[in-house]
PDB file of C-alpha atoms and ligand atoms in Angstrom:
ATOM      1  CA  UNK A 155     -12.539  10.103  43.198  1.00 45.00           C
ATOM      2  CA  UNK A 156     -12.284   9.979  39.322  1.00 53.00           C
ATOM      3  CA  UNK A 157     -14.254   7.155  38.586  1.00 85.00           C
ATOM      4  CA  UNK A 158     -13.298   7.989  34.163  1.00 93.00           C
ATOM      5  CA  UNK A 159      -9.878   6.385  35.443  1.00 96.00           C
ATOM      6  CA  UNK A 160     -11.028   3.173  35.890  1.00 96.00           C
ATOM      7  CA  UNK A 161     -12.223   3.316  32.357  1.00 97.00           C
ATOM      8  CA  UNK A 162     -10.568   1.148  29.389  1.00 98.00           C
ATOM      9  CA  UNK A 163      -8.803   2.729  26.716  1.00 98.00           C
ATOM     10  CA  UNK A 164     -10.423   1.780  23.540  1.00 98.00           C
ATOM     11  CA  UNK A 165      -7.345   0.808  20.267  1.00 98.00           C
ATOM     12  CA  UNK A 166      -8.377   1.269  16.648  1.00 98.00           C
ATOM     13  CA  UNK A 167      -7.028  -0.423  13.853  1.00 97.00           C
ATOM     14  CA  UNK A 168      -7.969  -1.602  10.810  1.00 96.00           C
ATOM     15  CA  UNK A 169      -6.809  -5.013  11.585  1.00 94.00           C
ATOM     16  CA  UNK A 170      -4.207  -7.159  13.354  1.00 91.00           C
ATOM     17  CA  UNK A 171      -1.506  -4.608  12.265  1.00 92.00           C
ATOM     18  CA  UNK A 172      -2.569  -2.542  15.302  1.00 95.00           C
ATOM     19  CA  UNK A 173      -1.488  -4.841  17.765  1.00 94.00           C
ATOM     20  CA  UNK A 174       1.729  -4.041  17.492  1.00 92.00           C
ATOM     21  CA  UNK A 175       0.417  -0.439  19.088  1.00 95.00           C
ATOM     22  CA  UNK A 176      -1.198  -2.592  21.708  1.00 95.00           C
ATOM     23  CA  UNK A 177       1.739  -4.571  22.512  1.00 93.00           C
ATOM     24  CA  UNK A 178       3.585  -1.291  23.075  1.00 94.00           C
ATOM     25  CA  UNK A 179       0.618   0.420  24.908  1.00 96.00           C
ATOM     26  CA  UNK A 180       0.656  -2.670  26.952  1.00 94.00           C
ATOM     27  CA  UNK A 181       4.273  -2.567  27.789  1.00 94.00           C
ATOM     28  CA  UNK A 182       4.440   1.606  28.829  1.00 96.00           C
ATOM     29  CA  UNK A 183       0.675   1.249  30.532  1.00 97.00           C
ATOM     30  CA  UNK A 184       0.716  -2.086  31.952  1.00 95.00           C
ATOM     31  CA  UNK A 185      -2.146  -1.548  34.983  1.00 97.00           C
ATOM     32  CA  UNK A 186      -4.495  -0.294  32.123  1.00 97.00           C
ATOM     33  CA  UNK A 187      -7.663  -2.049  30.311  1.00 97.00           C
ATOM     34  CA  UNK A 188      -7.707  -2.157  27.244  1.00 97.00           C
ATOM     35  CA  UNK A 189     -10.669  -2.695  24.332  1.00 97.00           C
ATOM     36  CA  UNK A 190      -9.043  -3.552  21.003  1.00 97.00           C
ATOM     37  CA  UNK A 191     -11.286  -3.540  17.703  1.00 98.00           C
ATOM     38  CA  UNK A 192     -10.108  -4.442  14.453  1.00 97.00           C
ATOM     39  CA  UNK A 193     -11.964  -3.991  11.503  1.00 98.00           C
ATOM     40  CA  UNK A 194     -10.761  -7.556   9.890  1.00 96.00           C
ATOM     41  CA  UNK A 195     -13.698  -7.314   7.559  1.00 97.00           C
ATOM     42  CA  UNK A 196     -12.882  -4.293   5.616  1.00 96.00           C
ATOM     43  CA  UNK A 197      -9.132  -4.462   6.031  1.00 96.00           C
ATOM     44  CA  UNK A 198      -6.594  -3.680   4.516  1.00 95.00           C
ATOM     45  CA  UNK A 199      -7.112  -0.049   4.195  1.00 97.00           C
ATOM     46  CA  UNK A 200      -3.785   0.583   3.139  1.00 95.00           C
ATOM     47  CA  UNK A 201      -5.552   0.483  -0.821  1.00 95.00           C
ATOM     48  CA  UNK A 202      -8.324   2.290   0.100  1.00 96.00           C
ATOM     49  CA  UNK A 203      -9.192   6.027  -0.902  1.00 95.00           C
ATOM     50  CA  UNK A 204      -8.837   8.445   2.251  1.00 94.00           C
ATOM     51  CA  UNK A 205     -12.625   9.323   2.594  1.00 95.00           C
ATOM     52  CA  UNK A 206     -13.764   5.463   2.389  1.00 96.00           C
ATOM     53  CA  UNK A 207     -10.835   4.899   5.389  1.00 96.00           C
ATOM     54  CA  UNK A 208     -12.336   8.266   7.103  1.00 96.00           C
ATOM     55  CA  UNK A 209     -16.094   6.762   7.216  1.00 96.00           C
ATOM     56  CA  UNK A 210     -15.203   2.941   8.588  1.00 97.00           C
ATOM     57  CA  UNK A 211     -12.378   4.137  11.090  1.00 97.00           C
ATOM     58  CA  UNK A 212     -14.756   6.959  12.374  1.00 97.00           C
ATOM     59  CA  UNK A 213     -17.447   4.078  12.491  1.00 97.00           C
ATOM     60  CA  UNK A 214     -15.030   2.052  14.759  1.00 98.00           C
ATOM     61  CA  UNK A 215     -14.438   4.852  16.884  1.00 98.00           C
ATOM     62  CA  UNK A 216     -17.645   5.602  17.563  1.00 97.00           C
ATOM     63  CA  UNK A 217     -18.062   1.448  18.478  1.00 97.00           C
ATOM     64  CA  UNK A 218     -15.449   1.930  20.995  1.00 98.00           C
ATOM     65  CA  UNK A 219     -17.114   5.034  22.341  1.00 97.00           C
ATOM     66  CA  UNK A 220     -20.661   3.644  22.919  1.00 97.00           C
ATOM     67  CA  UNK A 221     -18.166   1.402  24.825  1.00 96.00           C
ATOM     68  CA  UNK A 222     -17.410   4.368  27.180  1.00 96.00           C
ATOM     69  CA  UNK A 223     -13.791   4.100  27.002  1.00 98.00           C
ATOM     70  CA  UNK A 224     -12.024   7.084  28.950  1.00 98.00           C
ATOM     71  CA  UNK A 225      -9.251   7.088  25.540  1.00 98.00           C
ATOM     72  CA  UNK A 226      -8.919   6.660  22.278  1.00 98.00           C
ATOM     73  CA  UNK A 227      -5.991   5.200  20.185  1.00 98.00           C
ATOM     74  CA  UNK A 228      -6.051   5.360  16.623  1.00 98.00           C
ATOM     75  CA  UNK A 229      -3.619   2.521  16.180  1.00 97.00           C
ATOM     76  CA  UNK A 230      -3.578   2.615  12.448  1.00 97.00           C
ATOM     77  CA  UNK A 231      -1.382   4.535  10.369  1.00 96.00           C
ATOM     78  CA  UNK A 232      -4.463   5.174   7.053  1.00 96.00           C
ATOM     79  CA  UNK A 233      -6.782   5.617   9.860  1.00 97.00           C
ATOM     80  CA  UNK A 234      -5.030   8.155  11.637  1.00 97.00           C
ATOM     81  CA  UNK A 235      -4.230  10.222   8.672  1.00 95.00           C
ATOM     82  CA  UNK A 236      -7.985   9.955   7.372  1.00 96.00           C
ATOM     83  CA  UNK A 237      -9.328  11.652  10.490  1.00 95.00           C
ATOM     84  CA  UNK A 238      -6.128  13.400  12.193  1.00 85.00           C
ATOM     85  CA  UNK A 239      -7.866  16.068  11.483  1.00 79.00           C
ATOM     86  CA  UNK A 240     -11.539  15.944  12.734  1.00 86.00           C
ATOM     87  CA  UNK A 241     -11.144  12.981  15.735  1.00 92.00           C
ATOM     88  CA  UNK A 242     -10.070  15.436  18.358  1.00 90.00           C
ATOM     89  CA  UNK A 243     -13.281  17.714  17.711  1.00 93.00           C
ATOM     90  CA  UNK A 244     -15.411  15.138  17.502  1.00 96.00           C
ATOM     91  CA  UNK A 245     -14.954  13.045  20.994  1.00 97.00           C
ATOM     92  CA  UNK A 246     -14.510  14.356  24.467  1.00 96.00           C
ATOM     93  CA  UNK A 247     -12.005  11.846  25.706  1.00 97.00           C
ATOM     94  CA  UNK A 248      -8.326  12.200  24.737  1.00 97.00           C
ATOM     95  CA  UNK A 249      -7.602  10.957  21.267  1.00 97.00           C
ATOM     96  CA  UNK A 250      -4.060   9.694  20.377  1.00 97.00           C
ATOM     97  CA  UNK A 251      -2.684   8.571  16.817  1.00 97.00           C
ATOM     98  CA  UNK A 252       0.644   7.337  15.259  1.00 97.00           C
ATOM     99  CA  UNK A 253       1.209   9.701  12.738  1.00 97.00           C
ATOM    100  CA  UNK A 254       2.319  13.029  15.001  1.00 96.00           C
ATOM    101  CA  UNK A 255       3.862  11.267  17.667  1.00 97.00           C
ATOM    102  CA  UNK A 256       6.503   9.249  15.118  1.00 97.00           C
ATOM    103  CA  UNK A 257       7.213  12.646  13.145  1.00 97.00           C
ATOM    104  CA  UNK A 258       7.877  14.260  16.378  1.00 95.00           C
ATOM    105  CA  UNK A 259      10.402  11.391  17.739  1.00 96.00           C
ATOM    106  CA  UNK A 260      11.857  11.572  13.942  1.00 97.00           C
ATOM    107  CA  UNK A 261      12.713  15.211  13.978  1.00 97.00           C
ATOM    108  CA  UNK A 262      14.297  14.650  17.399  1.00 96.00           C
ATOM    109  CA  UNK A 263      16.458  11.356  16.049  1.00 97.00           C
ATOM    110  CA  UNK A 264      17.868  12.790  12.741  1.00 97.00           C
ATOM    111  CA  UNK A 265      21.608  14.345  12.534  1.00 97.00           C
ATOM    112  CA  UNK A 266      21.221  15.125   8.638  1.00 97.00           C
ATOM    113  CA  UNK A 267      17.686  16.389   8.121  1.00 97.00           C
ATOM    114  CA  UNK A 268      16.811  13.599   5.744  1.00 97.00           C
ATOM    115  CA  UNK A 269      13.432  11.857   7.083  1.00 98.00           C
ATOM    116  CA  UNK A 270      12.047   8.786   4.945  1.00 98.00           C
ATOM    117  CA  UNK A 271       8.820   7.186   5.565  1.00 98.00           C
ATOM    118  CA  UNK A 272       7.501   3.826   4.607  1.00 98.00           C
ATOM    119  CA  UNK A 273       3.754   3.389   4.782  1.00 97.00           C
ATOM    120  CA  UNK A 274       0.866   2.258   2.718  1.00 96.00           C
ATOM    121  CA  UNK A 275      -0.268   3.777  -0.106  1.00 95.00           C
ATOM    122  CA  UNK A 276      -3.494   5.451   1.380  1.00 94.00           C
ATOM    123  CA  UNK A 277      -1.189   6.885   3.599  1.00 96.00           C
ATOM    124  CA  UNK A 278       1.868   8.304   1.766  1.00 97.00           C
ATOM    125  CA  UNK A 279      -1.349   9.452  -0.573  1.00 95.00           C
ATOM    126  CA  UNK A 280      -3.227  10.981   2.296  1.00 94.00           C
ATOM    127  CA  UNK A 281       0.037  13.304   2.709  1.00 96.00           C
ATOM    128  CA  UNK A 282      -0.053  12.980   6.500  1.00 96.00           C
ATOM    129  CA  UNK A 283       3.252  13.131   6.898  1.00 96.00           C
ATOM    130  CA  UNK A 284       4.297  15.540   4.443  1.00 96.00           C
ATOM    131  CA  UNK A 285       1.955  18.145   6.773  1.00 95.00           C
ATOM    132  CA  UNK A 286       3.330  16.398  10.020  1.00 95.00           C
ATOM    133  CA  UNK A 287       6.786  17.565   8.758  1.00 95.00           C
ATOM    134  CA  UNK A 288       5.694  20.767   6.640  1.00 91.00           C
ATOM    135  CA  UNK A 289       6.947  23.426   9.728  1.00 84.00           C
ATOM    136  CA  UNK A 290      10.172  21.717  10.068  1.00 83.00           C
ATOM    137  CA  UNK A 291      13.305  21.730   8.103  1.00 92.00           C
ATOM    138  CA  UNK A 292      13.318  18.290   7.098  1.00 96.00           C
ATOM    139  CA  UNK A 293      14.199  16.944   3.440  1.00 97.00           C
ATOM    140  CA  UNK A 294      11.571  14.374   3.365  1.00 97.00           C
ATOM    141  CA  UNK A 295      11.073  11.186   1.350  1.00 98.00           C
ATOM    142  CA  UNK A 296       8.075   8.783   1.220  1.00 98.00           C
ATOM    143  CA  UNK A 297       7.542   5.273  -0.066  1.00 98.00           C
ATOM    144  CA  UNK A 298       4.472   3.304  -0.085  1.00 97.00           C
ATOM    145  CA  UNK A 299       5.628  -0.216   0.382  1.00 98.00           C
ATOM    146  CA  UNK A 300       1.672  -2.341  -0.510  1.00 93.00           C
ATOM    147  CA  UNK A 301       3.124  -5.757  -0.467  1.00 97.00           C
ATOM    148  CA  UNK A 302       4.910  -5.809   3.297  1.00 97.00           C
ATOM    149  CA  UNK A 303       1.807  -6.197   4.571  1.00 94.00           C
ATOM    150  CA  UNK A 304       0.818  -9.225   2.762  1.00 94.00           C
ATOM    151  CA  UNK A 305       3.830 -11.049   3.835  1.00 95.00           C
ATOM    152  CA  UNK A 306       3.680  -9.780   7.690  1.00 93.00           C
ATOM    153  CA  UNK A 307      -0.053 -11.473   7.960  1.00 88.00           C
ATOM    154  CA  UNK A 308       1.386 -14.294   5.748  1.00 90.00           C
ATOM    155  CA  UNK A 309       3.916 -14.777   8.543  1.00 89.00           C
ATOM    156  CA  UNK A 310       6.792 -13.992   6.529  1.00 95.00           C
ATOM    157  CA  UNK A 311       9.162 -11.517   7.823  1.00 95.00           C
ATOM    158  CA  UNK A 312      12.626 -12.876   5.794  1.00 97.00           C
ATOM    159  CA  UNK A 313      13.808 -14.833   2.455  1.00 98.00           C
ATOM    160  CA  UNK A 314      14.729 -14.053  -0.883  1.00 98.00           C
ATOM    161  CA  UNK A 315      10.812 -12.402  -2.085  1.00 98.00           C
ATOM    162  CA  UNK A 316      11.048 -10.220   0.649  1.00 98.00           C
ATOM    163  CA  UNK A 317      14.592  -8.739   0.405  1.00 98.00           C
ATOM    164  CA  UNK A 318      14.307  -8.389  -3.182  1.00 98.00           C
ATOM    165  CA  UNK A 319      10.983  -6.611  -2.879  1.00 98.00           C
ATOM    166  CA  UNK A 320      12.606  -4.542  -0.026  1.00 98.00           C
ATOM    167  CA  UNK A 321      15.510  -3.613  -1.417  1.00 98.00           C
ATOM    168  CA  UNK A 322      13.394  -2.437  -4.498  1.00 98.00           C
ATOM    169  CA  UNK A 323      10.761  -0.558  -1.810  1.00 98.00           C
ATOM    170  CA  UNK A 324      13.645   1.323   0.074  1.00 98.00           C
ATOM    171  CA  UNK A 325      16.145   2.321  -2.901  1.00 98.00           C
ATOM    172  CA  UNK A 326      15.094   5.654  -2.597  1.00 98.00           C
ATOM    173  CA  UNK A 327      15.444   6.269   0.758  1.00 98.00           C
ATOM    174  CA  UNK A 328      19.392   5.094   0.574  1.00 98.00           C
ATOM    175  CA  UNK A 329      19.251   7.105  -2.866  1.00 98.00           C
ATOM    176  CA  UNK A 330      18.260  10.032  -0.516  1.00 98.00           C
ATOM    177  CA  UNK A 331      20.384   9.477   2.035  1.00 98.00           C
ATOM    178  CA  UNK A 332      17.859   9.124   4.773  1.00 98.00           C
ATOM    179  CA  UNK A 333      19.396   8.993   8.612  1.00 98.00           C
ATOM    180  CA  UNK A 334      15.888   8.229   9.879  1.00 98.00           C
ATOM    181  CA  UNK A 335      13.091   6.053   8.414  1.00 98.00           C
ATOM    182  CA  UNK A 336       9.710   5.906   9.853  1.00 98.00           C
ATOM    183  CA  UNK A 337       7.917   2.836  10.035  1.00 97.00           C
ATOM    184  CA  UNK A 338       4.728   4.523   9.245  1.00 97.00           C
ATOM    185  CA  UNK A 339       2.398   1.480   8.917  1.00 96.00           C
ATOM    186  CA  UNK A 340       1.287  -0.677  11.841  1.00 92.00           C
ATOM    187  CA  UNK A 341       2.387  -3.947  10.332  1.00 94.00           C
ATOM    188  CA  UNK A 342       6.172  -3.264   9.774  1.00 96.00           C
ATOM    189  CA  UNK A 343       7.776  -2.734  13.211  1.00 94.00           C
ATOM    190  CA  UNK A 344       7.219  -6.395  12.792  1.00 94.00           C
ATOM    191  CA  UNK A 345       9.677  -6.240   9.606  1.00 97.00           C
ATOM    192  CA  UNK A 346      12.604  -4.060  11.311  1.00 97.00           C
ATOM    193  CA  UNK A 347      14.904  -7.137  10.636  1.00 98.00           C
ATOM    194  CA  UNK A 348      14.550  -6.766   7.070  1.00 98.00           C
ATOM    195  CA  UNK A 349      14.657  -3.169   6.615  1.00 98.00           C
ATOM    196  CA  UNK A 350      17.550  -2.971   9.600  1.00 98.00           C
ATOM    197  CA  UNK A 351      19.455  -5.146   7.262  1.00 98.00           C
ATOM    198  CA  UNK A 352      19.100  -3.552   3.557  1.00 98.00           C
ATOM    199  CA  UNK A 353      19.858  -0.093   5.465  1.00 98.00           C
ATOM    200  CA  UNK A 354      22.343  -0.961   7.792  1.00 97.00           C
ATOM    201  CA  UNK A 355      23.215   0.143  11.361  1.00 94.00           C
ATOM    202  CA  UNK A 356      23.376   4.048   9.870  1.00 96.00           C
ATOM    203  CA  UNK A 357      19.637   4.792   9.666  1.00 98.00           C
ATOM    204  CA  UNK A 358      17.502   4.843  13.053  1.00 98.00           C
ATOM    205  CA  UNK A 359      14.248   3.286  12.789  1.00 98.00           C
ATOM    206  CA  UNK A 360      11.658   4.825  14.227  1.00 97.00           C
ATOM    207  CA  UNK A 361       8.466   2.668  15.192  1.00 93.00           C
ATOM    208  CA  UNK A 362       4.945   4.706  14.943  1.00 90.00           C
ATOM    209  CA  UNK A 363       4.087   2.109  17.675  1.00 92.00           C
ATOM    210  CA  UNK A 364       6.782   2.803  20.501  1.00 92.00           C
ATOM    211  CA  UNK A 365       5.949   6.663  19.516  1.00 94.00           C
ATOM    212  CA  UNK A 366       2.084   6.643  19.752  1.00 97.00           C
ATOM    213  CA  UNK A 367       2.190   4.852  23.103  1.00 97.00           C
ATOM    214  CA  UNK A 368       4.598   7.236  24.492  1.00 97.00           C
ATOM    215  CA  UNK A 369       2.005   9.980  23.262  1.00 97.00           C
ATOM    216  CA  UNK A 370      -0.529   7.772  24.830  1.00 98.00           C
ATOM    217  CA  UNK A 371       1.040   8.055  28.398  1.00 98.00           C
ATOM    218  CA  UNK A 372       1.906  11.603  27.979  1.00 97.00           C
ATOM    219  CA  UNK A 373      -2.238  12.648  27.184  1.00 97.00           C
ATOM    220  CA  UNK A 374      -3.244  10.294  30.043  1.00 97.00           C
ATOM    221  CA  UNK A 375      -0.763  11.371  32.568  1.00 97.00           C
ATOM    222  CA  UNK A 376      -1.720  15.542  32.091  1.00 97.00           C
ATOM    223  CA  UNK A 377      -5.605  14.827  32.017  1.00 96.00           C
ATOM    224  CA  UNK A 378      -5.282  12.659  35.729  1.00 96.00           C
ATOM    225  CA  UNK A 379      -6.468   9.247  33.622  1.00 97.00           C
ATOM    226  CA  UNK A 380      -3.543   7.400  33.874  1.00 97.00           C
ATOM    227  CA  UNK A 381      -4.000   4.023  36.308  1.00 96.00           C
ATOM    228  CA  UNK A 382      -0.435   3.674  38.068  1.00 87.00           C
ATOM    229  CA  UNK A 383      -1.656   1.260  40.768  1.00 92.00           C
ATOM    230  CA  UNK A 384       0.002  -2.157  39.883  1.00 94.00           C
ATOM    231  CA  UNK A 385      -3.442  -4.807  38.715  1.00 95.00           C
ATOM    232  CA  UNK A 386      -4.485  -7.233  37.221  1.00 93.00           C
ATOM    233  CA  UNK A 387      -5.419  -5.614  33.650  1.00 94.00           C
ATOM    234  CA  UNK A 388      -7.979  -6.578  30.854  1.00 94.00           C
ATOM    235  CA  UNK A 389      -8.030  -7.443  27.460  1.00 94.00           C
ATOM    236  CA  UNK A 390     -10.836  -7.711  25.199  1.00 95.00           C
ATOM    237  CA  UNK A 391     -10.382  -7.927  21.424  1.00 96.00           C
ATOM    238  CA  UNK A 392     -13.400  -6.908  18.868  1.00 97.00           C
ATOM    239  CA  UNK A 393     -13.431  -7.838  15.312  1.00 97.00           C
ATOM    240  CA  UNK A 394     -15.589  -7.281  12.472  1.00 97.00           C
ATOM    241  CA  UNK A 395     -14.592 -10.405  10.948  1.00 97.00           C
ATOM    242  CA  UNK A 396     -14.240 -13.871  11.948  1.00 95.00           C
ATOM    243  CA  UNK A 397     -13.333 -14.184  15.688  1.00 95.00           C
ATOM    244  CA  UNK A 398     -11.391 -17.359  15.044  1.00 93.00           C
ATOM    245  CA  UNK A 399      -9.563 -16.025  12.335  1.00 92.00           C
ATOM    246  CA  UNK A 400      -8.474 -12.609  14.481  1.00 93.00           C
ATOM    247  CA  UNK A 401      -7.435 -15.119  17.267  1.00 92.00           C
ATOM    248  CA  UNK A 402      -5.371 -17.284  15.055  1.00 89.00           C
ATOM    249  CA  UNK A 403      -3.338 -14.009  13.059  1.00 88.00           C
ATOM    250  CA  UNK A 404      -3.084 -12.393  16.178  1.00 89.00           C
ATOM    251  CA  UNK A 405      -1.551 -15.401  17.909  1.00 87.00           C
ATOM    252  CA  UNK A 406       0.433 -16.218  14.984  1.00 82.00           C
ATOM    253  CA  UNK A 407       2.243 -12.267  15.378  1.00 79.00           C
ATOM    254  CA  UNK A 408       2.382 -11.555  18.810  1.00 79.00           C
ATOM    255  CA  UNK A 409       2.341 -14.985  20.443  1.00 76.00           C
ATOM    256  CA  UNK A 410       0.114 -15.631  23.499  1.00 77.00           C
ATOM    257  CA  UNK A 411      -0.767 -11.657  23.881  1.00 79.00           C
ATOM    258  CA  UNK A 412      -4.394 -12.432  22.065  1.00 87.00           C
ATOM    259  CA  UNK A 413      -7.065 -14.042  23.762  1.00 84.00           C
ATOM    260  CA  UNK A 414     -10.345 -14.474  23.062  1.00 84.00           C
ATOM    261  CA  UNK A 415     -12.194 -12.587  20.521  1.00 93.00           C
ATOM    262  CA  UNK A 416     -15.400 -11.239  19.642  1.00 96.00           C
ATOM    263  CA  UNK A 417     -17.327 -10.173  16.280  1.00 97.00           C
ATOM    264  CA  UNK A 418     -19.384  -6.960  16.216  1.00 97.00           C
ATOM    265  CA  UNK A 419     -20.756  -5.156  13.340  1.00 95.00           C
ATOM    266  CA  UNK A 420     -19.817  -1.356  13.142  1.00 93.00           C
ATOM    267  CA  UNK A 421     -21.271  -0.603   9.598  1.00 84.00           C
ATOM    268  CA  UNK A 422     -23.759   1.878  10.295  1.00 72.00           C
ATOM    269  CA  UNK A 423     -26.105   0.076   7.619  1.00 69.00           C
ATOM    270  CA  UNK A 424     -26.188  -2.821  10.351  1.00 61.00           C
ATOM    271  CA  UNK A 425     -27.606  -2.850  13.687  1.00 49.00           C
ATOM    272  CA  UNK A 426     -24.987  -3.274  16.068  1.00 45.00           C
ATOM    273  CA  UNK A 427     -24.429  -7.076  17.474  1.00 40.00           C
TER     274      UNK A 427
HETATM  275  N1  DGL B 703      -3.074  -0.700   9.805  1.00 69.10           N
HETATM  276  C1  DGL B 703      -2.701  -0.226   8.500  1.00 69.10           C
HETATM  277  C2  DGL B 703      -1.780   0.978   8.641  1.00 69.10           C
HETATM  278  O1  DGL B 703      -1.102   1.173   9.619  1.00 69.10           O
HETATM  279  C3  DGL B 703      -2.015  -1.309   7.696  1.00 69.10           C
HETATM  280  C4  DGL B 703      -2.930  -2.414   7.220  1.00 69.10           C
HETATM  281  C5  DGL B 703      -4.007  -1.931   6.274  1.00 69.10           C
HETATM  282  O2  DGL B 703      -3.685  -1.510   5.132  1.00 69.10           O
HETATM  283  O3  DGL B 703      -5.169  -1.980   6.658  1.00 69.10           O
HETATM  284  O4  DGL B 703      -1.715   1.777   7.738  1.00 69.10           O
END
């Protein structure tokens, strides 16, 4: 008997933005618990430099582990590309992120060659993707888009502001001719309408979210983790900042999927609550 199974899987993001990860983790590995933190309090860290993003997302993940989850997600797209590198050494459960998993589906969706990805700017600065992509033949073109997440947590996912600012965010990847975008930041599956519209039916979207669950299933299925017995799963949601808050953005996005949840302090200047 394996008792790691019956473990939770512990979901990283610097935010809400990584519950659209959740939602899709959720849907693919539905008799699985899950432990979401966000790290509300320090978010965004789409403006952030790549080392500050490296020390608070590896001081979630270590949160999640002293929670003795049996897997880690790194549900954030500046996370993931701060510590794609040193996560994997660093904890002995399986570790999956958003930033592989969506190049991988992208190579396998494009007819021309021509990959764009939208992201934030820590991100597209980070050059994640431009090393995701580096050993394939792939004419690749990136974009950091800053202000879709302030409308997504606004709640504001059409009008005029928005289509003007995303026609102006995605000019060059029609100017490049792009097949294949990447939504490459955890808030903007939740804007596919938008950029589905000023790109048309020609370009196939591909969410890091849908990806990075997939990935998800794949780890937990080939190291025996993966609960397939139908059950009653769990839930719990961790934030840095106010619970409330969380409850009411995270409602507010994704509808009844958050329940209750619960501050905690992950700074490693403060003791943990
Ligand atoms: N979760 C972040 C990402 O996917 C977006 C929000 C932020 O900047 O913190 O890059």
């Amino acid at each position: 008997m394996n008792d790691a199974i019956d473990r939770p899987i512990g979901v990283f993001d610097s935010g809400f933005g990584g519950l659209t990860v959740l939602r899709s983790l959720v849907e693919q590995l539905p008799n699985e618990d899950f432990v979401y933190l966000g790290d509300t309090a320090r978010a965004p860290y789409g403006p952030r430099s790549i080392a500050q993003v490296r020390e608070f997302a590896l001081e979630g993940l270590d949160h999640l582990m002293e929670r003795d989850v049996k897997a880690l997600v790194i549900a954030c797209n500046s996370a993931s590309s701060a510590v794609l590198r040193d996560a994997r050494e660093r904890y002995d459960v399986p570790v999956t992120e958003v930033i592989l998993p969506a190049a991988s589906r992208a190579i396998a969706a494009t007819r021309n060659g021509r990959i764009g990805v939208v992201a934030t700017e820590s991100t597209i600065n980070s050059a994640s993707y431009d090393d995701a992509f580096a050993v394939a033949d792939i004419l690749l073109t990136t974009q950091a888009c800053p202000r879709f997440v302030e409308f997504v947590e606004a709640g504001i996912t059409g009008g005029d502001e928005l289509l003007a600012v995303a026609e102006e965010y995605l000019a060059p990847i029609k100017k490049a001719q792009c097949d294949t975008l990447i939504l490459g930041c955890t808030h903007y599956p939740l804007l596919a309408g938008v950029i589905g519209y000023v790109l048309g039916n020609g370009v196939t979207l591909v969410s890091s979210a849908e990806a990075c669950a997939q990935s998800t299933y794949s780890q937990l299925t080939q190291a025996n983790l993966l609960r397939h017995q139908p059950r009653e799963a769990l839930r719990a949601f961790l934030t840095t900042g106010n619970a409330d808050d969380f409850q009411g953005i995270g409602r507010r996005l994704l509808g009844g999927f958050v329940t209750n949840a619960t501050k905690v302090t992950i700074d490693k200047e403060n003791a943990h609550v």
